[in-house]
Amino acid sequence: MSRLRKRAVGAGAKHRLVFVDRLLAALVHLRHATTHDVLACWFGVDRSTITRAIGEVRPLLAERGCTVSPGVRLRTLAEVVDHLGASGKTGIVDGTEIRVRRPAAGRKDRDTFISGKSKQNAVKSMVVTDGDGRVLFCSPTRRGSCADITHARQLGLLKLLADGPPPRGDPR
């Protein structure tokens, strides 16, 4: 009888994270732009649990005056390179692979998702961070068969770096 009562009380999924963990996940996400996938791995829960936790905690933080500051918003790779050059900061560039399901049989480009590095089906993304680890840019994904240097060329990163930072006082 007591088992039936426990199930009948309340509705919806139960939280797999206590409030302190939900708050910590939201703060780490907001401060370091850590992805929901990474946070899910750290906390040992599903990505949707992290997404729900952040969605619940952000309004609570906003009600108490804790909002994300409207600081520098860098939308393009050129803006990131200009920002790093103008501020004299060092940027870190890294290509990363994300495993994906194999495309359906019969699809013409099925083999183009196979990564040479990991020998698995993957998509690649190029990430640029500052020296403190803050994510400044994350490129759209490309098929896994693309080399990192090719991806950087396609994004125009090599040309932007070859041109160098704008001279001081250049209002670009």
Short mmCIF file of C-alpha atoms in Angstrom, two decimals:
data_model
loop_
_atom_site.label_atom_id
_atom_site.label_comp_id
_atom_site.label_asym_id
_atom_site.label_seq_id
_atom_site.Cartn_x
_atom_site.Cartn_y
_atom_site.Cartn_z
CA MET A 1 0.00 0.00 0.00
CA SER A 2 2.79 2.46 0.86
CA ARG A 3 4.45 1.77 -2.54
CA LEU A 4 1.26 2.79 -4.31
CA ARG A 5 1.03 6.02 -2.35
CA LYS A 6 4.59 6.97 -3.18
CA ARG A 7 3.93 6.59 -6.87
CA ALA A 8 0.61 8.44 -6.78
CA VAL A 9 2.00 11.56 -5.06
CA GLY A 10 3.31 14.22 -7.45
CA ALA A 11 3.67 14.12 -11.18
CA GLY A 12 6.50 14.43 -13.63
CA ALA A 13 10.05 13.23 -13.57
CA LYS A 14 11.99 13.44 -10.33
CA HIS A 15 15.18 15.51 -10.26
CA ARG A 16 18.33 13.46 -10.64
CA LEU A 17 20.37 16.45 -9.47
CA VAL A 18 19.96 18.14 -6.11
CA PHE A 19 19.48 21.90 -6.22
CA VAL A 20 23.12 22.69 -5.41
CA ASP A 21 24.26 20.58 -8.37
CA ARG A 22 21.71 22.23 -10.66
CA LEU A 23 22.93 25.65 -9.52
CA LEU A 24 26.56 24.64 -10.05
CA ALA A 25 25.83 23.31 -13.53
CA ALA A 26 24.08 26.55 -14.48
CA LEU A 27 26.88 28.73 -13.11
CA VAL A 28 29.60 26.72 -14.87
CA HIS A 29 27.60 26.87 -18.10
CA LEU A 30 27.12 30.64 -17.86
CA ARG A 31 30.68 31.45 -16.74
CA HIS A 32 32.68 29.14 -18.99
CA ALA A 33 30.22 28.44 -21.84
CA THR A 34 30.55 24.74 -21.08
CA THR A 35 28.28 22.68 -23.29
CA HIS A 36 25.36 20.72 -21.90
CA ASP A 37 26.99 17.50 -23.15
CA VAL A 38 30.15 18.14 -21.14
CA LEU A 39 28.19 19.05 -18.02
CA ALA A 40 26.08 15.92 -18.40
CA CYS A 41 29.25 13.84 -18.51
CA TRP A 42 30.67 15.58 -15.42
CA PHE A 43 27.49 15.09 -13.39
CA GLY A 44 26.76 11.61 -14.74
CA VAL A 45 23.29 12.45 -16.04
CA ASP A 46 21.61 12.82 -19.42
CA ARG A 47 22.03 16.00 -21.46
CA SER A 48 18.30 16.75 -21.16
CA THR A 49 18.65 16.76 -17.36
CA ILE A 50 21.29 19.49 -17.60
CA THR A 51 19.21 21.46 -20.10
CA ARG A 52 16.21 21.32 -17.76
CA ALA A 53 18.34 22.24 -14.72
CA ILE A 54 19.83 25.30 -16.44
CA GLY A 55 16.38 26.33 -17.68
CA GLU A 56 15.07 26.19 -14.11
CA VAL A 57 17.98 27.96 -12.44
CA ARG A 58 18.56 30.86 -14.89
CA PRO A 59 15.22 32.57 -14.09
CA LEU A 60 15.95 32.21 -10.37
CA LEU A 61 19.32 33.88 -10.85
CA ALA A 62 17.77 36.63 -12.99
CA GLU A 63 15.13 37.36 -10.32
CA ARG A 64 17.96 38.02 -7.89
CA GLY A 65 19.86 40.31 -10.26
CA CYS A 66 22.41 37.76 -11.46
CA THR A 67 22.42 38.06 -15.24
CA VAL A 68 24.98 37.53 -17.94
CA SER A 69 26.73 40.83 -18.59
CA PRO A 70 26.30 42.31 -22.05
CA GLY A 71 30.06 42.22 -22.67
CA VAL A 72 31.85 41.63 -25.93
CA ARG A 73 29.82 39.54 -28.39
CA LEU A 74 31.95 38.01 -31.11
CA ARG A 75 29.86 36.56 -33.91
CA THR A 76 32.38 35.85 -36.65
CA LEU A 77 35.85 34.38 -36.82
CA ALA A 78 37.16 37.71 -38.16
CA GLU A 79 35.77 39.50 -35.07
CA VAL A 80 37.48 36.95 -32.82
CA VAL A 81 40.86 37.39 -34.55
CA ASP A 82 40.50 41.20 -34.43
CA HIS A 83 39.52 41.08 -30.73
CA LEU A 84 42.49 38.89 -29.82
CA GLY A 85 44.87 41.04 -31.87
CA ALA A 86 43.59 44.34 -30.46
CA SER A 87 43.70 43.10 -26.87
CA GLY A 88 47.08 41.40 -27.26
CA LYS A 89 45.69 38.14 -25.95
CA THR A 90 46.59 34.66 -27.10
CA GLY A 91 43.99 32.46 -28.73
CA ILE A 92 43.91 28.69 -28.69
CA VAL A 93 42.56 26.91 -31.78
CA ASP A 94 41.52 23.29 -31.69
CA GLY A 95 39.60 21.00 -34.00
CA THR A 96 37.32 18.60 -32.22
CA GLU A 97 35.33 15.60 -33.36
CA ILE A 98 31.89 14.56 -32.23
CA ARG A 99 30.77 11.01 -32.87
CA VAL A 100 27.53 10.68 -34.81
CA ARG A 101 25.34 7.86 -36.04
CA ARG A 102 26.30 6.42 -39.36
CA PRO A 103 24.23 7.87 -42.23
CA ALA A 104 21.56 5.60 -43.68
CA ALA A 105 22.54 2.87 -46.14
CA GLY A 106 22.26 3.95 -49.74
CA ARG A 107 23.14 7.57 -49.00
CA LYS A 108 25.75 8.76 -51.52
CA ASP A 109 27.95 10.61 -49.03
CA ARG A 110 27.86 7.89 -46.37
CA ASP A 111 31.64 7.38 -46.32
CA THR A 112 32.45 11.09 -46.01
CA PHE A 113 31.53 11.05 -42.32
CA ILE A 114 34.27 8.53 -41.45
CA SER A 115 37.06 10.30 -39.62
CA GLY A 116 40.63 9.35 -40.47
CA LYS A 117 41.76 10.19 -36.95
CA SER A 118 39.24 8.21 -34.90
CA LYS A 119 38.12 5.72 -37.59
CA GLN A 120 34.53 6.40 -36.60
CA ASN A 121 31.61 8.37 -38.00
CA ALA A 122 32.03 11.93 -36.84
CA VAL A 123 31.51 15.59 -37.52
CA LYS A 124 34.21 18.17 -36.81
CA SER A 125 34.10 21.62 -35.38
CA MET A 126 36.82 24.25 -34.92
CA VAL A 127 36.89 25.99 -31.53
CA VAL A 128 38.79 29.15 -30.59
CA THR A 129 39.27 30.03 -26.92
CA ASP A 130 41.18 32.74 -25.11
CA GLY A 131 44.02 31.97 -22.71
CA ASP A 132 41.56 31.60 -19.82
CA GLY A 133 39.60 28.91 -21.65
CA ARG A 134 36.56 31.02 -22.56
CA VAL A 135 35.02 29.88 -25.81
CA LEU A 136 35.15 32.75 -28.31
CA PHE A 137 34.10 30.92 -31.48
CA CYS A 138 32.76 27.53 -32.44
CA SER A 139 32.44 26.81 -36.14
CA PRO A 140 29.61 25.01 -37.87
CA THR A 141 30.24 21.29 -38.14
CA ARG A 142 31.85 19.63 -41.14
CA ARG A 143 31.95 15.97 -42.11
CA GLY A 144 34.51 13.88 -40.25
CA SER A 145 36.61 13.15 -43.33
CA CYS A 146 37.85 16.76 -43.37
CA ALA A 147 41.36 17.38 -41.95
CA ASP A 148 41.73 20.09 -39.30
CA ILE A 149 43.96 22.23 -41.50
CA THR A 150 41.48 21.95 -44.39
CA HIS A 151 38.68 22.97 -42.06
CA ALA A 152 40.73 25.99 -40.91
CA ARG A 153 41.34 26.97 -44.55
CA GLN A 154 37.65 26.64 -45.41
CA LEU A 155 36.74 28.87 -42.47
CA GLY A 156 39.26 31.48 -43.64
CA LEU A 157 41.30 31.25 -40.44
CA LEU A 158 44.65 30.87 -42.21
CA LYS A 159 44.02 33.99 -44.30
CA LEU A 160 42.94 35.97 -41.24
CA LEU A 161 46.07 34.92 -39.35
CA ALA A 162 48.36 35.55 -42.35
CA ASP A 163 47.03 39.11 -42.66
CA GLY A 164 47.95 39.69 -39.02
CA PRO A 165 46.20 41.97 -36.55
CA PRO A 166 45.15 45.43 -37.71
CA PRO A 167 47.64 48.21 -36.93
CA ARG A 168 47.02 50.12 -33.70
CA GLY A 169 44.46 52.85 -34.23
CA ASP A 170 42.97 51.18 -37.34
CA PRO A 171 39.16 51.57 -36.87
CA ARG A 172 38.34 48.31 -38.69
#
